[in-house]
């Protein structure tokens, strides 16, 4: 089992792997239960109806008159056969055809991972949060500087992904383990992801071998036949267009393979206004929509009804430095505008939890808050990078992960309708009369019956007064988060997995490594 | 001029008070212009219409059946004469009477300070932000610990209040100067506020002498006759009920004096669910509404049409420690629910920018973000404590002030409709066609014409990549905010004031000090 850096759970328990942690008696933190949050807030819709119509017309005119480049001959063939005008790699498609095909995509679907209790619903009013994906670098308070990602760090972040109930799916690699050769990296990380987590997993669309390997590993981990795997979504991919106006070969190849297998498909153009898209937000959103819808059309031609999600990653560059900015006012409005269009097209939507900050400080949190509120306000269904992201996605940080999970739990609680219950019991007129103008509510039975569950209880926020906080060491949030991170790792138990399945996964990885893994010429 | 700790502006300039700052050439920061933000987002309304009806009924039943204590005999007399049932200090009022009187309050009004360019509109879709008010303590990164407030700190925070265009009014004392005796504190702070700021000022309702002194000082600062002062709002007060169900004497006295003079009136019950109000949010909101509306009725009887604002300060206690929590999910929903009711009653609304955090770190910003978004989502018109608040209002911090102003600027920009413009120019189809799939948008004319104004430019957020940030010293947000605070102080120029008016103000303060100031037995 050379690809498994950590001992399997059974052995770990037998050999006292948690011996260093004997002082702990309870869990590392008290957290909220696993739950799919339902967002019933009316979306924020900056564009009036005529703005939506104009935005739709602009996206359609990009598809009809300008076209999208599909750098995959098979994709171009499929699109030509379906009626598109193909000129080399440039593909143009009429709006009637576009609307006909995207109407086949479901407005809501499920993905079922190896633990069916972790099934997620994408679409409707559900809103799901996932871990940070794909940073090449790592930062934590112990190291105190930016370093290249490693497999051990990736495993730790996968443990956080599994541990927190407010994280609903395991997205891309939470940090790129650059100490593992790129030809076999997907094998090692997917082995780690599928053994350390039992939540919905993602495959990068980086050429046929990686996608096929991940499909096979997800199928094995789920104990599924090929037919069972194909019958309903078990995993998903996310592709980014190469903006402006282009889908590249590796992404399209994975997209088409997962479309054929009926798996979840998310397309998220990365349209930085002023760089890869017009400097005006409406132009950047229109271009993003055209790029996304073109991929949805391709998927629906290949397999009508396959679940597709359109993502937004429209932000702006800092025009002084060219660096991308995140969680800005323009980012928020672009996300809300995309949400209006996703509802117009009847497609689920993906947004992100993002920031430009380099360390988990105040700026990191106000930028992340802005992006998370934009996700809620836009009616987004899938929130990528919702925990652990720093430096515009170039750094993964466990402290930021823990801090974000405190925020995500609060957002999950924010959506629980009992808060705004106006039953007689909640209005409590009898209690107000009983306590009267000279009493207080601490002691009354109405309070005593409810005080343990009435309010959100944080695991990271410190609500002590200054003196209490100072007496406890005067620890700022990021340092407290570091301590929680360490406590969670000490406390972590991988989810159970059948020994035979684990061995089959392990054998698969060993065989594919012997075969050389995947090409690295993408 | 013993009450003025800092030299007047003319002398400061003459004697080279800015000599220590000669290395600076431009302003301390590049900030957004003064503007009244207009919030066109549809409010978030958790309660269905029947919930609003039930909430209204509950508030009315508290007023009709339980009653509110008015600890001011004159107030009780006025209310009895108007038809209320008065039993000692307990006052009950029927819903017909309540609705009749609150209907007289305007849905929108202006307050005009000594500089008419700083006039503010309260109501409608306008949303205004004010400085932190009333913390007894101060914390900054240089001192590094919590200390009692001083007049010098109060002046520095008033300079920030004036300096930032995103701060629209000067609320209560940004920190209590406990080094100034309570009998004359209002004279010194109002002198400082009216000379260091030209924005709308507030008076504490702490007994007749203080209110009358502040009225007189605001009148003098504005160069107004008594008739001119009375003709239109020039200032305002904010009172808090003594929850549950009580308005105390000093607050009511100030409330009635300012009502007679036709000034702005804000009533903000402080209903911590589980302590001074029911543990259930609906009960806490109903009680808060009843307490607030009772004060509005009193004001409308005294002077029909006087401008009144209902505030919300409903949060919850941490049931483990009894400490108040702020910016929680429950706080957000209570604010939104109150917003629904403010619209139902046709009254402008006040909310707050608050947190429980003790230092300006990640927690401070996520809690403050939650409270600011609740203000926006609730359609609030006045946002108290929007800059500088820590420790549940017990600490004022200049770093937090500067960090909050970065957020407030972003919220102001978020409300600018050009972001979601869908004109042909903004959709930019020609430019998308021109750049095509192999170009980029940096160099094109459409970008060049707009790049300086297209996107929000922060003054505090650091958008450099990690290496650039590290090369610049690797400074975390709170430390950067401290440097901005110092630069702003070095750069600060008080707004112009007529020399004769300044002397009249100064003479007034000197005379009232000779007379002993105000009693301190409140």
Tab-separated table of C-alpha atoms in Angstrom, chain B residues 140-355:
chain	number	residue	atom	x	y	z
B	140	UNK	CA	-5.359	50.621	19.622
B	141	UNK	CA	-2.396	48.655	18.348
B	142	UNK	CA	0.109	51.073	19.833
B	143	UNK	CA	-1.300	50.806	23.349
B	144	UNK	CA	-2.061	47.131	22.825
B	145	UNK	CA	-4.537	46.854	25.671
B	146	UNK	CA	-7.944	48.129	26.782
B	147	UNK	CA	-7.790	51.536	28.501
B	148	UNK	CA	-10.389	54.051	29.682
B	149	UNK	CA	-11.357	56.592	27.047
B	150	UNK	CA	-9.832	60.077	27.010
B	151	UNK	CA	-10.723	63.350	25.350
B	152	UNK	CA	-7.667	63.106	23.089
B	153	UNK	CA	-8.804	59.693	21.848
B	154	UNK	CA	-12.321	60.995	21.415
B	155	UNK	CA	-10.963	63.863	19.297
B	156	UNK	CA	-8.944	61.462	17.148
B	157	UNK	CA	-12.040	59.359	16.522
B	158	UNK	CA	-14.019	62.518	15.693
B	159	UNK	CA	-11.299	63.349	13.156
B	160	UNK	CA	-11.851	59.929	11.571
B	161	UNK	CA	-15.609	60.566	11.629
B	162	UNK	CA	-15.090	63.799	9.739
B	163	UNK	CA	-12.351	62.520	7.433
B	164	UNK	CA	-14.170	59.552	5.934
B	165	UNK	CA	-16.753	60.479	3.321
B	166	UNK	CA	-18.506	57.145	3.898
B	167	UNK	CA	-19.418	58.306	7.431
B	168	UNK	CA	-22.522	60.427	7.079
B	169	UNK	CA	-23.191	61.613	10.615
B	170	UNK	CA	-21.418	62.071	13.932
B	171	UNK	CA	-23.318	59.902	16.397
B	172	UNK	CA	-22.717	59.730	20.121
B	173	UNK	CA	-19.258	60.154	21.675
B	174	UNK	CA	-16.994	57.810	19.673
B	175	UNK	CA	-15.400	57.018	23.020
B	176	UNK	CA	-16.413	58.292	26.457
B	177	UNK	CA	-13.747	60.772	27.591
B	178	UNK	CA	-13.736	59.643	31.190
B	179	UNK	CA	-10.870	62.056	31.910
B	180	UNK	CA	-13.430	64.863	31.606
B	181	UNK	CA	-15.857	65.247	34.510
B	182	UNK	CA	-19.357	64.029	33.681
B	183	UNK	CA	-20.868	67.418	34.548
B	184	UNK	CA	-19.044	69.158	31.681
B	185	UNK	CA	-18.216	66.246	29.386
B	186	UNK	CA	-21.027	67.070	26.982
B	187	UNK	CA	-19.704	70.640	26.644
B	188	UNK	CA	-16.168	69.584	25.770
B	189	UNK	CA	-17.144	66.759	23.432
B	190	UNK	CA	-19.760	68.834	21.626
B	191	UNK	CA	-17.246	71.652	21.230
B	192	UNK	CA	-14.827	69.145	19.722
B	193	UNK	CA	-17.504	67.526	17.573
B	194	UNK	CA	-18.824	70.809	16.230
B	195	UNK	CA	-15.364	72.207	15.478
B	196	UNK	CA	-13.677	69.030	14.207
B	197	UNK	CA	-16.720	67.882	12.194
B	198	UNK	CA	-19.315	69.587	10.039
B	199	UNK	CA	-21.620	66.575	9.848
B	200	UNK	CA	-24.983	66.025	11.559
B	201	UNK	CA	-24.526	65.813	15.336
B	202	UNK	CA	-26.315	63.874	18.052
B	203	UNK	CA	-27.337	64.756	21.608
B	204	UNK	CA	-27.546	62.236	24.418
B	205	UNK	CA	-30.881	62.386	26.201
B	206	UNK	CA	-29.411	62.499	29.675
B	207	UNK	CA	-31.539	65.018	31.500
B	208	UNK	CA	-32.666	68.520	30.546
B	209	UNK	CA	-29.412	70.467	30.973
B	210	UNK	CA	-27.349	68.389	28.594
B	211	UNK	CA	-29.994	68.360	25.897
B	212	UNK	CA	-30.568	72.103	26.160
B	213	UNK	CA	-26.814	72.770	26.084
B	214	UNK	CA	-26.348	70.653	22.973
B	215	UNK	CA	-29.344	72.257	21.267
B	216	UNK	CA	-27.816	75.648	21.963
B	217	UNK	CA	-24.360	74.619	20.742
B	218	UNK	CA	-25.720	73.111	17.515
B	219	UNK	CA	-27.754	76.289	16.986
B	220	UNK	CA	-24.691	78.500	17.547
B	221	UNK	CA	-22.466	76.318	15.324
B	222	UNK	CA	-25.015	76.586	12.548
B	223	UNK	CA	-25.260	80.344	12.918
B	224	UNK	CA	-29.019	79.944	13.375
B	225	UNK	CA	-31.715	81.917	15.160
B	226	UNK	CA	-33.939	79.920	17.484
B	227	UNK	CA	-36.701	80.132	14.877
B	228	UNK	CA	-34.405	78.816	12.152
B	229	UNK	CA	-33.331	75.977	14.415
B	230	UNK	CA	-36.910	74.985	15.156
B	231	UNK	CA	-38.045	75.182	11.528
B	232	UNK	CA	-36.361	71.981	10.340
B	233	UNK	CA	-34.260	69.172	11.888
B	234	UNK	CA	-30.679	70.241	12.619
B	235	UNK	CA	-29.693	67.420	14.974
B	236	UNK	CA	-31.125	64.300	16.543
B	237	UNK	CA	-31.169	62.124	19.623
B	238	UNK	CA	-31.285	58.388	20.087
B	239	UNK	CA	-32.938	56.895	23.147
B	240	UNK	CA	-32.947	53.324	24.395
B	241	UNK	CA	-35.813	51.901	26.366
B	242	UNK	CA	-34.919	50.230	29.635
B	243	UNK	CA	-36.166	46.860	28.503
B	244	UNK	CA	-38.350	45.167	29.402
B	245	UNK	CA	-41.204	47.596	28.871
B	246	UNK	CA	-39.827	50.779	30.358
B	247	UNK	CA	-38.722	54.272	29.312
B	248	UNK	CA	-36.710	56.086	31.962
B	249	UNK	CA	-36.785	59.716	32.980
B	250	UNK	CA	-33.578	61.166	31.440
B	251	UNK	CA	-34.245	59.571	28.063
B	252	UNK	CA	-37.897	60.627	27.984
B	253	UNK	CA	-37.007	64.134	29.034
B	254	UNK	CA	-34.577	64.609	26.156
B	255	UNK	CA	-36.976	62.901	23.765
B	256	UNK	CA	-39.779	65.332	24.648
B	257	UNK	CA	-37.528	68.415	24.486
B	258	UNK	CA	-36.272	67.528	21.029
B	259	UNK	CA	-39.791	66.591	19.914
B	260	UNK	CA	-40.973	70.083	20.857
B	261	UNK	CA	-38.121	71.584	18.846
B	262	UNK	CA	-38.961	69.402	15.815
B	263	UNK	CA	-35.605	67.601	15.762
B	264	UNK	CA	-34.797	64.019	14.712
B	265	UNK	CA	-35.858	61.265	17.112
B	266	UNK	CA	-34.582	57.689	17.105
B	267	UNK	CA	-35.791	55.102	19.607
B	268	UNK	CA	-33.802	51.845	19.807
B	269	UNK	CA	-34.899	49.329	22.427
B	270	UNK	CA	-32.019	47.113	23.554
B	271	UNK	CA	-33.793	43.780	23.728
B	272	UNK	CA	-31.325	40.971	24.297
B	273	UNK	CA	-33.326	37.799	23.787
B	274	UNK	CA	-33.140	35.606	26.867
B	275	UNK	CA	-32.248	38.529	29.162
B	276	UNK	CA	-34.353	41.667	28.698
B	277	UNK	CA	-36.744	40.016	26.230
B	278	UNK	CA	-38.111	36.552	25.480
B	279	UNK	CA	-35.606	33.939	24.374
B	280	UNK	CA	-37.535	33.571	21.108
B	281	UNK	CA	-36.701	36.157	18.439
B	282	UNK	CA	-40.336	36.871	17.541
B	283	UNK	CA	-41.084	37.722	21.168
B	284	UNK	CA	-37.995	39.906	21.444
B	285	UNK	CA	-38.912	41.770	18.245
B	286	UNK	CA	-42.551	42.220	19.318
B	287	UNK	CA	-41.457	43.656	22.649
B	288	UNK	CA	-38.908	45.932	20.943
B	289	UNK	CA	-41.579	47.211	18.560
B	290	UNK	CA	-44.025	47.928	21.380
B	291	UNK	CA	-41.384	49.837	23.336
B	292	UNK	CA	-40.345	51.844	20.277
B	293	UNK	CA	-43.854	52.625	19.051
B	294	UNK	CA	-44.894	53.838	22.504
B	295	UNK	CA	-42.185	56.506	22.335
B	296	UNK	CA	-43.190	57.453	18.791
B	297	UNK	CA	-46.803	57.908	19.938
B	298	UNK	CA	-45.628	60.235	22.716
B	299	UNK	CA	-43.577	62.307	20.261
B	300	UNK	CA	-46.439	62.566	17.769
B	301	UNK	CA	-48.832	63.722	20.489
B	302	UNK	CA	-46.350	66.413	21.534
B	303	UNK	CA	-45.631	67.566	17.986
B	304	UNK	CA	-47.563	65.875	15.212
B	305	UNK	CA	-45.323	65.163	12.237
B	306	UNK	CA	-42.036	65.293	14.163
B	307	UNK	CA	-39.577	62.878	12.463
B	308	UNK	CA	-39.233	59.545	14.287
B	309	UNK	CA	-37.117	56.501	13.488
B	310	UNK	CA	-37.546	53.089	15.053
B	311	UNK	CA	-34.350	51.277	15.833
B	312	UNK	CA	-33.576	47.659	16.462
B	313	UNK	CA	-30.965	46.352	18.812
B	314	UNK	CA	-32.320	42.861	19.232
B	315	UNK	CA	-29.642	40.251	19.639
B	316	UNK	CA	-29.151	37.358	21.976
B	317	UNK	CA	-27.026	36.554	24.973
B	318	UNK	CA	-24.545	33.718	24.931
B	319	UNK	CA	-26.490	31.390	27.193
B	320	UNK	CA	-23.244	29.919	28.534
B	321	UNK	CA	-21.827	33.205	29.845
B	322	UNK	CA	-24.678	35.708	29.672
B	323	UNK	CA	-22.484	37.916	27.478
B	324	UNK	CA	-24.250	39.637	24.576
B	325	UNK	CA	-23.557	38.243	21.102
B	326	UNK	CA	-23.641	40.390	17.975
B	327	UNK	CA	-23.764	39.744	14.255
B	328	UNK	CA	-25.239	36.308	14.885
B	329	UNK	CA	-27.740	34.527	12.614
B	330	UNK	CA	-30.482	35.385	15.107
B	331	UNK	CA	-29.401	39.053	15.163
B	332	UNK	CA	-29.591	39.176	11.368
B	333	UNK	CA	-33.081	37.717	11.197
B	334	UNK	CA	-34.369	39.933	14.032
B	335	UNK	CA	-33.087	42.964	12.092
B	336	UNK	CA	-34.799	41.779	8.905
B	337	UNK	CA	-38.035	41.124	10.805
B	338	UNK	CA	-37.912	44.602	12.303
B	339	UNK	CA	-37.370	45.994	8.794
B	340	UNK	CA	-40.556	44.301	7.664
B	341	UNK	CA	-42.415	45.951	10.502
B	342	UNK	CA	-40.849	49.384	9.926
B	343	UNK	CA	-42.190	49.254	6.372
B	344	UNK	CA	-45.560	48.075	7.705
B	345	UNK	CA	-45.696	51.144	9.975
B	346	UNK	CA	-44.205	53.493	7.365
B	347	UNK	CA	-41.340	54.561	9.638
B	348	UNK	CA	-37.632	54.889	8.822
B	349	UNK	CA	-35.427	52.355	10.561
B	350	UNK	CA	-32.128	52.272	12.373
B	351	UNK	CA	-29.795	49.261	12.656
B	352	UNK	CA	-26.123	48.895	13.667
B	353	UNK	CA	-22.659	47.660	12.701
B	354	UNK	CA	-21.684	45.480	15.629
B	355	UNK	CA	-19.560	42.561	16.821
